[in-house]
Short mmCIF file of C-alpha atoms in Angstrom, two decimals:
data_model
loop_
_atom_site.label_atom_id
_atom_site.label_comp_id
_atom_site.label_asym_id
_atom_site.label_seq_id
_atom_site.Cartn_x
_atom_site.Cartn_y
_atom_site.Cartn_z
CA MET A 155 -49.66 -61.47 -33.50
CA ARG A 156 -51.03 -58.04 -32.52
CA ARG A 157 -47.95 -57.19 -30.48
CA PHE A 158 -45.71 -58.21 -33.35
CA SER A 159 -47.75 -56.16 -35.85
CA LYS A 160 -47.50 -53.17 -33.51
CA PHE A 161 -43.71 -53.67 -33.30
CA ALA A 162 -43.43 -53.98 -37.09
CA SER A 163 -45.48 -50.84 -37.68
CA LYS A 164 -43.02 -48.81 -35.58
CA LEU A 165 -40.00 -49.79 -37.68
CA PRO A 166 -38.70 -46.86 -39.73
CA GLU A 167 -38.61 -46.99 -43.52
CA GLY A 168 -35.42 -48.67 -44.73
CA ALA A 169 -34.98 -50.61 -41.48
CA LYS A 170 -33.01 -53.84 -41.57
CA VAL A 171 -33.97 -56.70 -39.27
CA ALA A 172 -31.92 -59.78 -38.34
CA ILE A 173 -33.75 -62.84 -37.01
CA GLU A 174 -32.35 -66.22 -36.05
CA VAL A 175 -33.96 -69.00 -38.08
CA SER A 176 -36.67 -70.82 -36.14
CA THR A 177 -40.31 -71.72 -36.60
CA SER A 178 -41.42 -68.34 -35.28
CA GLY A 179 -38.57 -66.71 -37.20
CA ILE A 180 -40.17 -67.77 -40.48
CA PHE A 181 -43.47 -66.23 -39.36
CA ALA A 182 -41.66 -63.00 -38.49
CA TYR A 183 -39.77 -63.08 -41.79
CA GLU A 184 -42.97 -63.39 -43.84
CA HIS A 185 -44.78 -60.70 -41.86
CA LEU A 186 -41.93 -58.19 -42.09
CA ASP A 187 -41.15 -59.02 -45.72
CA GLU A 188 -44.79 -58.32 -46.67
CA LYS A 189 -44.40 -54.88 -45.07
CA GLY A 190 -41.35 -54.17 -47.24
CA ILE A 191 -38.81 -54.45 -44.43
CA GLU A 192 -35.40 -55.87 -45.30
CA VAL A 193 -35.18 -59.11 -43.32
CA HIS A 194 -32.04 -61.21 -42.83
CA LEU A 195 -32.37 -64.73 -41.42
CA ALA A 196 -29.28 -65.69 -39.42
CA HIS A 197 -28.08 -69.28 -39.73
CA PRO A 198 -28.06 -70.67 -36.14
CA VAL A 199 -25.22 -73.15 -36.71
CA TYR A 200 -22.85 -70.45 -37.93
CA LEU A 201 -23.88 -68.14 -35.09
CA ASN A 202 -22.52 -70.58 -32.49
CA PRO A 203 -18.97 -69.18 -32.41
CA PHE A 204 -20.39 -65.73 -31.62
CA ALA A 205 -22.98 -67.02 -29.14
CA LYS A 206 -20.48 -68.93 -26.99
CA LYS A 207 -18.57 -65.79 -26.11
CA HIS A 208 -21.26 -64.28 -23.90
CA VAL A 209 -24.08 -65.00 -21.52
CA LYS A 210 -27.13 -66.20 -23.46
CA THR A 211 -30.09 -63.86 -23.02
CA ASP A 212 -32.52 -62.56 -25.63
CA LYS A 213 -31.23 -59.03 -25.13
CA VAL A 214 -27.59 -60.03 -25.66
CA ASP A 215 -28.50 -62.27 -28.62
CA ALA A 216 -30.38 -59.37 -30.24
CA TRP A 217 -27.37 -57.10 -29.73
CA VAL A 218 -25.02 -59.69 -31.31
CA LEU A 219 -27.35 -60.12 -34.31
CA ALA A 220 -27.58 -56.34 -34.74
CA GLN A 221 -23.79 -55.93 -34.62
CA LEU A 222 -23.19 -58.76 -37.09
CA LEU A 223 -25.78 -57.30 -39.47
CA ARG A 224 -24.32 -53.80 -39.10
CA MET A 225 -20.82 -55.07 -39.94
CA ASP A 226 -22.19 -57.16 -42.84
CA TYR A 227 -20.86 -60.27 -41.11
CA LEU A 228 -24.17 -62.02 -40.38
CA PRO A 229 -24.12 -65.68 -41.50
CA GLU A 230 -27.39 -65.89 -43.43
CA SER A 231 -29.69 -68.76 -44.32
CA TYR A 232 -31.18 -69.14 -47.76
CA VAL A 233 -34.92 -68.47 -47.76
CA LEU A 234 -37.07 -70.55 -50.07
CA GLY A 235 -40.01 -68.91 -51.80
CA LYS A 236 -43.33 -69.06 -49.96
CA GLU A 237 -44.78 -71.77 -52.23
CA LEU A 238 -41.72 -74.02 -51.85
CA ARG A 239 -41.70 -73.47 -48.08
CA GLY A 240 -45.32 -74.66 -47.98
CA GLN A 241 -44.47 -77.73 -50.05
CA ARG A 242 -41.49 -78.50 -47.81
CA VAL A 243 -43.70 -78.28 -44.70
CA MET A 244 -46.20 -80.71 -46.25
CA ILE A 245 -43.46 -83.16 -47.30
CA ARG A 246 -41.85 -83.08 -43.85
CA HIS A 247 -45.23 -83.57 -42.18
CA HIS A 248 -45.99 -86.51 -44.46
CA ALA A 249 -42.60 -88.06 -43.68
CA SER A 250 -43.21 -87.69 -39.93
CA LEU A 251 -46.62 -89.38 -40.28
CA VAL A 252 -45.03 -92.26 -42.20
CA ARG A 253 -42.41 -92.66 -39.43
CA LEU A 254 -45.18 -92.61 -36.81
CA ARG A 255 -47.19 -95.25 -38.72
CA THR A 256 -44.09 -97.45 -39.00
CA SER A 257 -43.39 -97.06 -35.29
CA ILE A 258 -46.94 -98.04 -34.37
CA LYS A 259 -46.86 -101.08 -36.66
CA ASN A 260 -43.55 -102.13 -35.12
CA ARG A 261 -45.08 -101.84 -31.63
CA VAL A 262 -48.02 -104.02 -32.66
CA HIS A 263 -45.63 -106.64 -34.07
CA ALA A 264 -43.60 -106.52 -30.83
CA LEU A 265 -46.70 -106.92 -28.64
CA LEU A 266 -47.89 -109.88 -30.70
CA ALA A 267 -44.43 -111.47 -30.50
CA ILE A 268 -44.36 -110.99 -26.70
CA GLU A 269 -47.70 -112.79 -26.48
CA GLY A 270 -46.43 -115.54 -28.79
CA ILE A 271 -49.00 -114.81 -31.48
CA GLN A 272 -47.88 -116.00 -34.92
CA THR A 273 -48.20 -113.49 -37.74
CA SER A 274 -46.11 -115.26 -40.38
CA GLU A 275 -49.22 -116.53 -42.19
CA PHE A 276 -49.70 -113.02 -43.61
CA SER A 277 -47.32 -111.21 -45.91
CA ASP A 278 -48.68 -107.98 -44.43
CA LEU A 279 -50.32 -108.06 -41.02
CA PHE A 280 -51.94 -104.73 -41.85
CA GLY A 281 -53.12 -105.73 -45.35
CA LYS A 282 -56.68 -106.86 -46.20
CA ARG A 283 -56.18 -110.49 -45.10
CA GLY A 284 -54.29 -109.54 -41.97
CA LEU A 285 -56.93 -107.06 -40.84
CA LYS A 286 -59.71 -109.57 -41.61
CA ARG A 287 -57.95 -112.10 -39.40
CA TRP A 288 -58.11 -109.67 -36.50
CA LYS A 289 -61.65 -108.59 -37.50
CA LEU A 290 -60.55 -105.00 -37.98
CA SER A 291 -61.99 -104.43 -41.45
#
Protein backbone atom coordinates (compact mmCIF):
# COMPACT_ATOMS: atom_id res chain seq x y z
CA MET A 1 0.00 0.00 0.00
CA ARG A 2 2.80 2.45 0.88
CA ARG A 3 4.68 1.74 -2.35
CA PHE A 4 1.50 2.25 -4.35
CA SER A 5 0.73 5.52 -2.53
CA LYS A 6 4.27 6.70 -3.24
CA PHE A 7 3.82 5.81 -6.94
CA ALA A 8 0.45 7.60 -7.07
CA SER A 9 1.85 10.73 -5.43
CA LYS A 10 4.47 11.03 -8.20
CA LEU A 11 1.89 11.08 -11.00
CA PRO A 12 1.63 14.51 -12.62
CA GLU A 13 -1.61 16.47 -12.59
CA GLY A 14 -3.84 15.43 -15.49
CA ALA A 15 -2.21 12.00 -15.76
CA LYS A 16 -4.22 9.17 -17.29
CA VAL A 17 -3.74 5.63 -16.02
CA ALA A 18 -4.83 2.36 -17.66
CA ILE A 19 -5.20 -0.73 -15.48
CA GLU A 20 -6.35 -4.21 -16.45
CA VAL A 21 -9.40 -5.25 -14.43
CA SER A 22 -8.50 -7.57 -11.56
CA THR A 23 -9.02 -7.71 -7.82
CA SER A 24 -5.99 -5.52 -7.21
CA GLY A 25 -6.98 -3.39 -10.19
CA ILE A 26 -10.15 -2.32 -8.38
CA PHE A 27 -8.06 -1.33 -5.34
CA ALA A 28 -5.76 0.71 -7.58
CA TYR A 29 -8.75 2.26 -9.36
CA GLU A 30 -10.32 3.43 -6.09
CA HIS A 31 -7.04 4.75 -4.70
CA LEU A 32 -6.15 6.69 -7.86
CA ASP A 33 -9.70 7.92 -8.42
CA GLU A 34 -9.77 9.37 -4.88
CA LYS A 35 -6.61 11.32 -5.76
CA GLY A 36 -8.34 12.81 -8.82
CA ILE A 37 -6.38 10.79 -11.37
CA GLU A 38 -8.20 9.76 -14.54
CA VAL A 39 -8.31 5.96 -14.39
CA HIS A 40 -9.34 3.64 -17.23
CA LEU A 41 -10.03 -0.03 -16.48
CA ALA A 42 -9.18 -2.21 -19.47
CA HIS A 43 -11.49 -5.14 -20.18
CA PRO A 44 -9.24 -8.26 -20.11
CA VAL A 45 -11.33 -10.29 -22.58
CA TYR A 46 -11.11 -7.60 -25.25
CA LEU A 47 -7.39 -7.13 -24.61
CA ASN A 48 -6.67 -10.72 -25.71
CA PRO A 49 -6.18 -9.93 -29.42
CA PHE A 50 -3.53 -7.37 -28.49
CA ALA A 51 -1.90 -9.55 -25.82
CA LYS A 52 -1.38 -12.56 -28.11
CA LYS A 53 0.88 -10.61 -30.44
CA HIS A 54 3.79 -10.31 -28.03
CA VAL A 55 5.67 -11.94 -25.21
CA LYS A 56 3.69 -11.58 -21.97
CA THR A 57 5.60 -9.59 -19.37
CA ASP A 58 4.36 -6.85 -17.05
CA LYS A 59 6.55 -4.32 -18.81
CA VAL A 60 5.22 -5.21 -22.27
CA ASP A 61 1.63 -5.36 -21.00
CA ALA A 62 2.02 -1.88 -19.47
CA TRP A 63 3.39 -0.56 -22.77
CA VAL A 64 0.44 -2.08 -24.71
CA LEU A 65 -2.08 -0.56 -22.27
CA ALA A 66 -0.38 2.84 -22.52
CA GLN A 67 -0.41 2.75 -26.33
CA LEU A 68 -4.06 1.69 -26.49
CA LEU A 69 -5.02 4.45 -24.04
CA ARG A 70 -2.96 7.02 -25.97
CA MET A 71 -4.69 6.09 -29.24
CA ASP A 72 -8.11 6.08 -27.53
CA TYR A 73 -8.47 2.41 -28.49
CA LEU A 74 -8.49 0.88 -24.99
CA PRO A 75 -11.40 -1.56 -24.52
CA GLU A 76 -12.81 -0.37 -21.20
CA SER A 77 -14.89 -2.04 -18.52
CA TYR A 78 -17.83 -0.33 -16.89
CA VAL A 79 -17.11 0.59 -13.28
CA LEU A 80 -19.96 0.33 -10.81
CA GLY A 81 -20.24 2.92 -8.07
CA LYS A 82 -18.46 2.11 -4.81
CA GLU A 83 -21.69 1.23 -2.96
CA LEU A 84 -22.88 -1.13 -5.70
CA ARG A 85 -19.43 -2.75 -5.89
CA GLY A 86 -19.64 -3.45 -2.16
CA GLN A 87 -23.11 -4.95 -2.54
CA ARG A 88 -21.94 -7.09 -5.44
CA VAL A 89 -19.01 -8.40 -3.37
CA MET A 90 -21.38 -9.33 -0.53
CA ILE A 91 -23.84 -11.05 -2.89
CA ARG A 92 -21.07 -13.03 -4.60
CA HIS A 93 -19.61 -14.03 -1.23
CA HIS A 94 -23.04 -15.15 -0.02
CA ALA A 95 -23.55 -17.20 -3.20
CA SER A 96 -20.15 -18.88 -2.74
CA LEU A 97 -21.03 -19.77 0.87
CA VAL A 98 -24.35 -21.27 -0.27
CA ARG A 99 -22.49 -23.36 -2.89
CA LEU A 100 -20.02 -24.49 -0.22
CA ARG A 101 -22.84 -25.45 2.17
CA THR A 102 -24.57 -27.42 -0.60
CA SER A 103 -21.32 -29.19 -1.46
CA ILE A 104 -20.73 -30.18 2.17
CA LYS A 105 -24.30 -31.46 2.56
CA ASN A 106 -23.90 -33.49 -0.63
CA ARG A 107 -20.68 -35.02 0.75
CA VAL A 108 -22.43 -35.98 3.98
CA HIS A 109 -25.26 -37.61 2.00
CA ALA A 110 -22.68 -39.48 -0.12
CA LEU A 111 -20.77 -40.72 2.94
CA LEU A 112 -23.97 -41.94 4.58
CA ALA A 113 -24.99 -43.70 1.36
CA ILE A 114 -21.57 -45.39 1.12
CA GLU A 115 -22.03 -46.69 4.66
CA GLY A 116 -25.57 -47.83 3.83
CA ILE A 117 -27.18 -45.50 6.35
CA GLN A 118 -30.81 -44.71 5.49
CA THR A 119 -31.77 -41.05 5.56
CA SER A 120 -35.14 -41.28 3.79
CA GLU A 121 -37.04 -41.04 7.09
CA PHE A 122 -36.29 -37.30 7.15
CA SER A 123 -37.47 -34.76 4.60
CA ASP A 124 -34.36 -32.76 5.49
CA LEU A 125 -31.39 -34.54 7.03
CA PHE A 126 -30.12 -31.16 8.21
CA GLY A 127 -33.48 -29.96 9.61
CA LYS A 128 -34.46 -30.09 13.32
CA ARG A 129 -35.55 -33.75 13.27
CA GLY A 130 -32.59 -34.86 11.18
CA LEU A 131 -30.07 -33.17 13.44
CA LYS A 132 -31.80 -34.57 16.55
CA ARG A 133 -31.49 -38.05 15.08
CA TRP A 134 -27.73 -37.60 14.84
CA LYS A 135 -27.65 -35.81 18.23
CA LEU A 136 -26.21 -32.68 16.68
CA SER A 137 -28.67 -30.16 18.12
